[in-house]
Amino acid sequence: MKYKHLFFDLDHTLWDFEKNSSESLEEIYYNSNLKQHGVSSMEHFIQSFLKINTALWDAFDKGNLHHTYIRENRFKMVFDEIGVACPPNHEEIGELYLNTLPRKKHLLDGALDLLNYVTEKGYAVHIVTNGFNDIQAKKISSSGISHFFKNVITFENASAKKPDPRIFAYALEIAKASPEESIMIGDNWIADVMGAKQFGLDTVYLNPAGLSFDESPTYDIRRLEELKLIF
């Protein structure tokens, strides 16, 4: 085997963030009576959140925002986006989201089968994520995949976030792996692919939309099952 260590991103790569987030927001919409606060469309509420949350995390990956800003402001921004007054309990809504989301268990299509496949093949499998320790641990546990991973590296225990090379250096140190026998798999071009590539790792870009950039990853795939052709 060329590779011995597989480093996976979590959200949008293995764990189905869109589906899990949508389910969580639907529960919040009804449990928090958002219709009474003027949010007439649950679908608009969900789509607005996903749009704003994606933009905020993109800014975070570029080093322009702190995690705290995202937590404190995203729901304010959602209510502004849909044109209704921010409810007085918006902070409670934010906390409810953080408590509900990581309990969801949906994985991307093919994720569980792939993890079984690479584990049976003898690869050491790890997570490298920009998420919080507690939130990401709950996601992994809720979706029943904890046993697959030798290590879970977060921005908190690495004291750095992707694409910072320090998080990749920390991940390899913890895994006792060399760059030559390691590969990073993720959906985020800046954080996962360019960050790992600039550090000196081979990369797999999970690219369902078929996006193109000036540079190229080592491998470009549309679906997780394609990884079986690589590993």
XYZ file of N, CA and C in Angstrom:
693
model
N 0.846 -1.199 0.000
C 0.000 0.000 0.000
C 0.880 1.247 0.000
N 0.560 2.175 -0.887
C 1.302 3.439 -0.903
C 1.038 4.225 0.366
N -0.220 4.242 0.804
C -0.607 4.987 1.990
C -0.878 4.037 3.151
N -0.576 4.511 4.340
C -0.902 3.774 5.557
C -1.888 4.538 6.431
N -1.870 5.856 6.305
C -2.692 6.712 7.156
C -3.627 7.558 6.305
N -4.923 7.444 6.584
C -5.942 8.214 5.888
C -6.509 9.249 6.850
N -6.380 10.518 6.497
C -6.880 11.614 7.326
C -8.123 12.201 6.659
N -9.266 12.037 7.317
C -10.538 12.502 6.772
C -10.992 13.783 7.464
N -11.540 14.701 6.697
C -12.368 15.755 7.251
C -13.660 15.090 7.728
N -14.428 15.784 8.576
C -15.671 15.190 9.084
C -16.911 15.767 8.403
N -17.202 17.045 8.653
C -18.414 17.651 8.113
C -18.343 17.773 6.591
N -19.410 17.369 5.938
C -19.536 17.427 4.473
C -18.682 16.383 3.757
N -17.876 15.638 4.509
C -17.022 14.615 3.898
C -17.505 13.223 4.297
N -17.714 13.002 5.583
C -18.286 11.755 6.080
C -19.670 11.999 6.694
N -19.757 13.024 7.515
C -20.994 13.350 8.252
C -21.815 14.318 7.419
N -23.083 13.975 7.170
C -23.927 14.746 6.263
C -24.448 16.004 6.953
N -23.658 17.066 6.876
C -24.004 18.295 7.589
C -25.334 18.873 7.114
N -25.556 18.927 5.799
C -26.775 19.541 5.291
C -28.033 18.822 5.799
N -28.019 17.509 5.717
C -29.196 16.752 6.149
C -29.397 16.850 7.654
N -28.324 16.701 8.412
C -28.425 16.777 9.867
C -28.821 18.171 10.330
N -28.260 19.174 9.676
C -28.589 20.547 10.038
C -30.039 20.864 9.702
N -30.496 20.420 8.536
C -31.876 20.675 8.136
C -32.867 20.042 9.113
N -32.590 18.814 9.540
C -33.453 18.156 10.524
C -33.480 18.931 11.840
N -32.313 19.389 12.265
C -32.225 20.136 13.519
C -32.991 21.441 13.433
N -32.846 22.145 12.316
C -33.527 23.426 12.140
C -35.041 23.258 12.037
N -35.480 22.150 11.443
C -36.914 21.878 11.379
C -37.478 21.702 12.784
N -36.758 20.966 13.635
C -37.211 20.793 15.020
C -37.249 22.134 15.744
N -36.223 22.950 15.527
C -36.167 24.257 16.183
C -37.303 25.146 15.712
N -37.609 25.087 14.433
C -38.681 25.923 13.870
C -39.997 25.668 14.600
N -40.296 24.388 14.822
C -41.556 24.053 15.481
C -41.466 24.203 16.999
N -40.394 23.730 17.601
C -40.289 23.757 19.063
C -40.145 25.174 19.612
N -39.561 26.066 18.813
C -39.389 27.461 19.253
C -40.487 28.381 18.728
N -41.501 27.780 18.088
C -42.642 28.545 17.581
C -42.218 29.742 16.728
N -41.299 29.507 15.800
C -40.779 30.610 14.992
C -41.840 31.209 14.072
N -42.856 30.424 13.743
C -43.929 30.985 12.917
C -44.606 32.145 13.629
N -44.730 32.033 14.960
C -45.334 33.106 15.735
C -44.444 34.347 15.783
N -43.150 34.160 15.504
C -42.217 35.291 15.469
C -42.125 35.893 14.067
N -42.950 35.415 13.146
C -42.976 35.992 11.816
C -42.239 35.209 10.752
N -41.676 34.049 11.122
C -40.963 33.221 10.143
C -42.001 32.297 9.506
N -42.561 32.724 8.404
C -43.699 32.013 7.827
C -43.302 30.741 7.087
N -42.064 30.666 6.606
C -41.633 29.520 5.808
C -40.471 28.793 6.488
N -40.725 27.558 6.877
C -39.650 26.751 7.459
C -38.536 26.524 6.439
N -38.921 26.275 5.170
C -37.931 26.019 4.125
C -37.020 27.228 3.925
N -37.600 28.428 3.949
C -36.799 29.648 3.805
C -35.863 29.813 4.988
N -36.338 29.503 6.168
C -35.526 29.572 7.381
C -34.318 28.645 7.261
N -34.551 27.425 6.822
C -33.463 26.448 6.706
C -32.465 26.864 5.633
N -32.957 27.247 4.459
C -32.068 27.627 3.376
C -31.257 28.880 3.718
N -31.874 29.818 4.398
C -31.156 31.030 4.810
C -30.048 30.696 5.793
N -30.359 29.793 6.721
C -29.334 29.400 7.682
C -28.158 28.723 6.976
N -28.438 27.760 6.109
C -27.365 27.033 5.442
C -26.503 27.976 4.606
N -27.116 28.936 3.946
C -26.377 29.906 3.144
C -25.461 30.757 4.024
N -26.007 31.294 5.098
C -25.228 32.180 5.970
C -24.162 31.401 6.720
N -24.511 30.230 7.197
C -23.544 29.422 7.934
C -22.351 29.047 7.054
N -22.616 28.704 5.796
C -21.539 28.365 4.865
C -20.620 29.561 4.654
N -21.200 30.742 4.470
C -20.398 31.948 4.255
C -19.541 32.268 5.488
N -20.118 32.099 6.663
C -19.372 32.374 7.896
C -18.209 31.405 8.069
N -18.434 30.122 7.792
C -17.356 29.151 7.939
C -16.284 29.333 6.867
N -16.674 29.784 5.684
C -15.672 30.102 4.664
C -14.774 31.238 5.147
N -15.384 32.245 5.760
C -14.608 33.354 6.310
C -13.710 32.886 7.449
N -14.215 31.954 8.251
C -13.399 31.387 9.325
C -12.185 30.657 8.765
N -12.396 29.847 7.713
C -11.294 29.105 7.113
C -10.215 30.041 6.566
N -10.634 31.234 6.144
C -9.679 32.208 5.603
C -9.041 33.057 6.698
N -9.428 32.790 7.945
C -8.838 33.516 9.067
C -9.466 34.861 9.344
N -10.660 35.099 8.816
C -11.300 36.405 8.969
C -12.293 36.476 10.118
N -12.637 35.332 10.705
C -13.615 35.292 11.789
C -13.156 34.328 12.872
N -13.687 34.518 14.066
C -13.467 33.593 15.177
C -14.718 32.737 15.355
N -14.521 31.532 15.918
C -15.660 30.653 16.197
C -16.750 31.366 16.995
N -16.331 32.156 17.967
C -17.302 32.809 18.845
C -18.228 33.717 18.058
N -17.686 34.405 17.065
C -18.506 35.298 16.249
C -19.601 34.514 15.532
N -19.244 33.345 15.017
C -20.219 32.526 14.307
C -21.341 32.106 15.255
N -20.956 31.609 16.411
C -21.962 31.148 17.370
C -22.897 32.270 17.799
N -22.360 33.463 17.996
C -23.148 34.561 18.552
C -23.983 35.291 17.513
N -23.607 35.197 16.248
C -24.239 36.060 15.251
C -25.014 35.357 14.148
N -24.829 34.063 13.950
C -25.431 33.481 12.752
C -26.951 33.508 12.768
N -27.576 33.278 13.906
C -29.034 33.306 13.905
C -29.566 34.736 13.798
N -28.847 35.712 14.358
C -29.223 37.111 14.139
C -29.218 37.413 12.646
N -28.188 36.937 11.965
C -28.063 37.173 10.529
C -29.149 36.455 9.736
N -29.551 35.291 10.208
C -30.618 34.544 9.532
C -31.934 35.313 9.604
N -32.279 35.797 10.789
C -33.538 36.531 10.934
C -33.509 37.822 10.116
N -32.350 38.459 10.049
C -32.218 39.650 9.216
C -32.393 39.296 7.743
N -31.829 38.163 7.333
C -31.917 37.706 5.943
C -33.367 37.466 5.519
N -34.150 36.904 6.436
C -35.544 36.602 6.060
C -36.499 37.741 6.400
N -35.945 38.836 6.945
C -36.735 40.056 7.110
C -37.692 40.076 8.269
N -37.304 39.411 9.374
C -38.148 39.469 10.573
C -37.299 39.912 11.758
N -37.985 40.486 12.754
C -37.273 40.932 13.950
C -36.653 39.738 14.666
N -35.447 39.931 15.141
C -34.752 38.855 15.846
C -35.479 38.550 17.158
N -35.893 37.309 17.382
C -36.607 36.971 18.615
C -35.731 37.223 19.850
N -36.332 37.587 20.959
C -35.549 37.843 22.178
C -34.815 36.603 22.684
N -35.276 35.433 22.276
C -34.632 34.191 22.729
C -33.659 33.633 21.689
N -33.084 34.516 20.850
C -32.210 34.032 19.779
C -30.982 33.303 20.326
N -30.510 33.706 21.521
C -29.362 33.006 22.109
C -29.753 31.583 22.514
N -30.968 31.424 23.029
C -31.461 30.088 23.366
C -31.608 29.234 22.109
N -32.029 29.849 21.015
C -32.152 29.124 19.747
C -30.782 28.641 19.292
N -29.773 29.497 19.441
C -28.413 29.105 19.083
C -27.914 27.938 19.912
N -28.198 27.961 21.200
C -27.776 26.865 22.072
C -28.544 25.589 21.758
N -29.823 25.739 21.449
C -30.641 24.578 21.090
C -30.095 23.913 19.831
N -29.684 24.727 18.882
C -29.093 24.188 17.654
C -27.825 23.401 17.965
N -26.961 23.966 18.818
C -25.703 23.296 19.156
C -25.935 22.008 19.953
N -27.030 21.944 20.666
C -27.356 20.730 21.414
C -28.030 19.676 20.538
N -28.793 20.150 19.547
C -29.550 19.233 18.694
C -28.693 18.655 17.570
N -27.942 19.500 16.895
C -27.202 19.103 15.699
C -26.293 17.889 15.895
N -25.418 17.879 16.898
C -24.471 16.759 16.991
C -25.101 15.427 17.377
N -26.371 15.430 17.730
C -27.057 14.182 18.047
C -27.619 13.499 16.798
N -27.531 14.175 15.673
C -28.004 13.604 14.422
C -26.974 12.621 13.876
N -27.442 11.634 13.130
C -26.562 10.516 12.790
C -26.368 10.258 11.306
N -26.895 11.117 10.449
C -26.828 10.826 9.016
C -25.407 11.003 8.469
N -24.955 10.003 7.742
C -23.672 10.059 7.049
C -23.919 10.257 5.563
N -22.909 10.742 4.854
C -23.017 10.848 3.403
C -23.119 9.451 2.793
N -23.736 9.385 1.632
C -23.877 8.106 0.942
C -22.512 7.447 0.743
N -22.418 6.217 1.158
C -21.198 5.452 0.971
C -20.173 5.584 2.075
N -20.417 6.470 3.053
C -19.412 6.716 4.090
C -19.177 5.488 4.968
N -20.240 4.879 5.447
C -20.090 3.728 6.338
C -19.437 2.560 5.606
N -19.863 2.305 4.404
C -19.279 1.226 3.607
C -17.794 1.479 3.363
N -17.451 2.728 3.075
C -16.045 3.072 2.836
C -15.201 2.872 4.092
N -15.711 3.318 5.238
C -14.954 3.171 6.480
C -14.741 1.699 6.823
N -15.737 0.883 6.592
C -15.549 -0.559 6.779
C -14.488 -1.104 5.828
N -14.537 -0.656 4.592
C -13.614 -1.134 3.554
C -12.162 -0.805 3.903
N -11.886 0.477 4.227
C -10.491 0.868 4.480
C -9.977 0.276 5.789
N -10.874 0.093 6.755
C -10.457 -0.537 8.013
C -10.086 -1.993 7.783
N -10.903 -2.706 7.011
C -10.610 -4.109 6.704
C -9.317 -4.257 5.892
N -9.005 -3.230 5.114
C -7.781 -3.248 4.309
C -6.536 -2.942 5.140
N -6.741 -2.497 6.375
C -5.616 -2.279 7.274
C -5.104 -0.858 7.372
N -5.833 0.097 6.824
C -5.417 1.495 6.936
C -5.689 2.020 8.349
N -4.833 2.920 8.800
C -5.101 3.677 10.022
C -5.896 4.913 9.621
N -7.049 5.100 10.247
C -7.974 6.147 9.830
C -8.083 7.199 10.936
N -8.018 8.468 10.527
C -8.035 9.573 11.481
C -8.963 10.667 10.976
N -9.367 11.550 11.892
C -10.162 12.729 11.559
C -9.319 13.972 11.800
N -9.398 14.928 10.875
C -8.809 16.253 11.076
C -9.914 17.273 10.795
N -10.331 18.006 11.817
C -11.501 18.873 11.697
C -11.261 20.227 12.351
N -11.917 21.240 11.823
C -11.865 22.570 12.423
C -12.957 22.777 13.464
N -13.689 21.726 13.794
C -14.772 21.833 14.763
C -14.288 21.756 16.202
N -15.237 21.940 17.109
C -14.954 21.862 18.547
C -14.859 20.410 19.008
N -14.044 20.167 20.013
C -13.868 18.818 20.549
C -15.202 18.168 20.906
N -15.988 18.856 21.742
C -17.209 18.234 22.256
C -18.244 18.020 21.161
N -18.407 18.996 20.287
C -19.399 18.888 19.215
C -19.038 17.764 18.254
N -17.772 17.728 17.839
C -17.369 16.718 16.867
C -17.394 15.312 17.478
N -17.042 15.204 18.751
C -17.097 13.899 19.415
C -18.526 13.365 19.456
N -19.481 14.256 19.709
C -20.888 13.841 19.734
C -21.365 13.413 18.351
N -20.953 14.146 17.324
C -21.339 13.779 15.955
C -20.825 12.387 15.604
N -19.573 12.145 15.919
C -18.949 10.859 15.595
C -19.632 9.732 16.360
N -19.918 9.984 17.639
C -20.582 8.976 18.457
C -22.014 8.727 17.997
N -22.746 9.804 17.713
C -24.149 9.674 17.318
C -24.307 8.884 16.024
N -23.349 9.046 15.123
C -23.439 8.354 13.833
C -22.813 6.966 13.877
N -22.324 6.560 15.049
C -21.846 5.193 15.235
C -20.547 4.852 14.532
N -19.651 5.834 14.394
C -18.405 5.575 13.664
C -17.155 5.789 14.519
N -17.327 5.959 15.819
C -16.179 6.237 16.688
C -15.085 5.184 16.575
N -15.496 3.917 16.443
C -14.535 2.817 16.484
C -13.610 2.773 15.275
N -13.912 3.532 14.239
C -13.070 3.500 13.051
C -11.797 4.327 13.208
N -11.786 5.296 14.116
C -10.735 6.308 14.107
C -9.698 6.106 15.201
N -8.442 6.137 14.775
C -7.337 6.058 15.728
C -7.202 7.368 16.501
N -7.388 8.480 15.795
C -7.242 9.797 16.410
C -8.251 10.756 15.804
N -8.728 11.683 16.628
C -9.566 12.779 16.155
C -8.849 14.076 16.503
N -8.366 14.756 15.475
C -7.611 15.995 15.655
C -8.537 17.156 15.363
N -8.707 18.048 16.330
C -9.538 19.237 16.164
C -8.670 20.487 16.241
N -9.275 21.630 15.901
C -8.516 22.876 15.997
C -8.165 23.174 17.459
N -8.970 22.638 18.376
C -8.700 22.898 19.793
C -7.481 22.135 20.294
N -7.400 20.828 20.007
C -6.245 20.099 20.543
C -4.982 20.325 19.723
N -5.120 20.839 18.490
C -3.941 21.150 17.681
C -3.501 22.602 17.853
N -4.346 23.416 18.464
C -4.086 24.862 18.606
C -3.841 25.522 17.247
N -4.494 25.005 16.237
C -4.406 25.552 14.883
C -5.560 24.968 14.077
N -5.949 25.664 13.024
C -7.046 25.184 12.188
C -6.575 25.062 10.745
N -7.188 24.133 10.024
C -6.924 24.033 8.601
C -7.288 25.367 7.935
N -6.486 25.877 7.011
C -5.351 25.259 6.316
C -3.983 25.497 6.947
N -3.923 25.933 8.198
C -2.642 26.168 8.870
C -1.815 24.883 8.885
N -0.573 24.927 8.445
C 0.247 23.708 8.419
C 0.453 23.080 9.788
N 0.282 23.846 10.850
C 0.520 23.306 12.187
C -0.468 22.200 12.558
N -1.709 22.285 12.049
C -2.666 21.231 12.393
C -2.305 19.925 11.686
N -1.755 20.022 10.474
C -1.339 18.815 9.764
C -0.077 18.222 10.409
N 0.820 19.095 10.838
C 2.020 18.614 11.543
C 1.634 17.909 12.832
N 0.684 18.487 13.548
C 0.214 17.881 14.793
C -0.447 16.534 14.523
N -1.260 16.481 13.466
C -1.954 15.236 13.128
C -0.960 14.119 12.829
N 0.063 14.407 12.059
C 1.060 13.384 11.727
C 1.864 12.980 12.959
N 2.144 13.945 13.820
C 2.879 13.633 15.049
C 2.067 12.690 15.938
N 0.787 12.997 16.118
C -0.085 12.167 16.953
C -0.250 10.775 16.363
N -0.354 10.717 15.041
C -0.568 9.432 14.365
C 0.730 8.653 14.164
N 1.871 9.300 14.462
C 3.190 8.696 14.211
C 3.295 8.287 12.732
N 2.937 9.242 11.884
C 2.906 9.000 10.441
C 3.861 9.950 9.727
N 4.351 9.516 8.589
C 5.178 10.369 7.741
C 4.315 10.943 6.618
N 4.712 12.080 6.040
C 3.926 12.644 4.933
C 3.801 11.688 3.758
N 4.844 10.917 3.489
C 4.848 10.046 2.321
C 3.807 8.930 2.411
N 3.442 8.541 3.623
C 2.487 7.446 3.785
C 1.113 7.934 4.199
N 0.869 9.245 4.031
C -0.381 9.850 4.506
C -1.091 10.592 3.381
N -2.420 10.676 3.500
C -3.225 11.406 2.522
C -4.408 12.045 3.230
N -4.776 13.253 2.791
C -5.886 14.000 3.372
C -7.067 13.950 2.429
N -8.254 13.623 2.967
C -9.478 13.530 2.181
C -10.480 14.541 2.718
N -10.961 15.448 1.852
C -11.921 16.428 2.327
C -12.650 17.132 1.205
N -13.687 17.889 1.584
C -14.540 18.567 0.613
C -14.207 20.039 0.456
N -13.377 20.584 1.349
C -13.114 22.013 1.355
C -11.805 22.301 0.632
N -11.903 23.049 -0.480
C -10.731 23.284 -1.310
C -9.631 24.020 -0.550
N -9.995 25.049 0.204
C -8.989 25.845 0.908
C -8.437 25.099 2.116
N -9.338 24.674 2.994
C -8.916 24.093 4.267
C -8.293 22.714 4.105
N -8.984 21.840 3.377
C -8.539 20.449 3.283
C -7.485 20.232 2.206
N -7.791 20.688 1.004
C -6.924 20.357 -0.134
C -5.687 21.244 -0.182
N -5.879 22.552 -0.254
C -4.719 23.433 -0.354
C -3.895 23.417 0.928
N -4.571 23.341 2.071
C -3.821 23.283 3.322
C -2.925 22.070 3.388
N -3.478 20.903 3.072
C -2.687 19.673 3.120
C -1.633 19.640 2.022
N -1.983 20.109 0.845
C -1.027 20.111 -0.277
C 0.173 20.987 0.027
N -0.068 22.163 0.564
C 1.028 23.072 0.886
C 1.897 22.536 2.017
N 1.309 21.694 2.848
C 2.095 21.054 3.901
C 2.947 19.916 3.339
N 2.552 19.376 2.203
C 3.318 18.301 1.583
C 2.629 16.958 1.561
N 1.300 16.979 1.771
C 0.539 15.733 1.752
C -0.143 15.531 0.405
N -0.326 14.288 0.008
C -1.228 13.974 -1.089
C -2.651 14.265 -0.627
N -3.533 14.541 -1.578
C -4.883 14.961 -1.231
C -5.929 14.297 -2.118
N -7.119 14.117 -1.527
C -8.305 13.723 -2.277
C -9.337 14.823 -2.087
N -9.812 15.365 -3.191
C -10.841 16.397 -3.144
C -12.191 15.757 -3.429
N -13.054 15.714 -2.421
C -14.422 15.248 -2.609
C -15.200 16.403 -3.239
N -15.477 16.270 -4.507
C -15.914 17.395 -5.324
C -17.174 17.035 -6.121
N -18.302 16.846 -5.429
C -19.514 16.393 -6.127
C -20.007 17.363 -7.188
N -19.701 18.648 -7.042
C -20.169 19.636 -8.005
C -19.260 19.754 -9.224
N -18.104 19.071 -9.192
C -17.185 19.136 -10.317
C -16.528 20.490 -10.486
N -16.205 21.162 -9.385
C -15.553 22.467 -9.444
C -14.128 22.324 -9.958
N -13.615 23.386 -10.545
C -12.230 23.365 -11.036
C -11.471 24.587 -10.534
N -10.175 24.399 -10.301
C -9.318 25.465 -9.791
C -8.009 25.458 -10.585
N -7.189 26.470 -10.343
C -5.922 26.567 -11.069
C -4.983 25.422 -10.714
N -5.040 24.984 -9.461
C -4.200 23.867 -9.037
C -5.031 22.590 -9.006
N -4.346 21.469 -8.842
C -5.045 20.183 -8.854
C -4.722 19.391 -7.597
N -5.701 18.660 -7.063
C -5.414 17.723 -5.973
C -4.754 16.478 -6.551
N -4.292 15.605 -5.692
C -3.744 14.334 -6.173
C -4.846 13.511 -6.825
N -6.018 13.507 -6.198
C -7.188 12.807 -6.736
C -8.405 13.706 -6.613
N -9.279 13.648 -7.595
C -10.509 14.428 -7.613
C -11.667 13.447 -7.818
N -12.566 13.385 -6.835
C -13.651 12.408 -6.904
C -14.997 13.092 -6.728
N -16.053 12.450 -7.223
C -17.414 12.966 -7.072
C -18.148 12.281 -5.926
N -17.830 11.006 -5.683
C -18.518 10.212 -4.654
C -17.498 9.458 -3.814
N -17.852 9.213 -2.557
C -16.941 8.525 -1.651
C -16.560 7.140 -2.143
N -17.476 6.459 -2.812
C -17.187 5.097 -3.266
C -16.018 5.039 -4.239
N -15.701 6.163 -4.874
C -14.571 6.208 -5.792
C -13.241 6.010 -5.075
N -13.234 6.238 -3.766
C -12.001 6.044 -3.003
C -11.544 4.580 -3.024
N -12.467 3.668 -3.258
C -12.084 2.247 -3.325
C -11.147 1.978 -4.515
N -11.212 2.836 -5.525
C -10.323 2.684 -6.676
C -8.919 3.191 -6.366
N -8.822 4.003 -5.317
C -7.527 4.563 -4.909
C -6.891 3.698 -3.826
N -7.720 3.252 -2.882
C -7.213 2.498 -1.740
C -7.516 1.009 -1.873
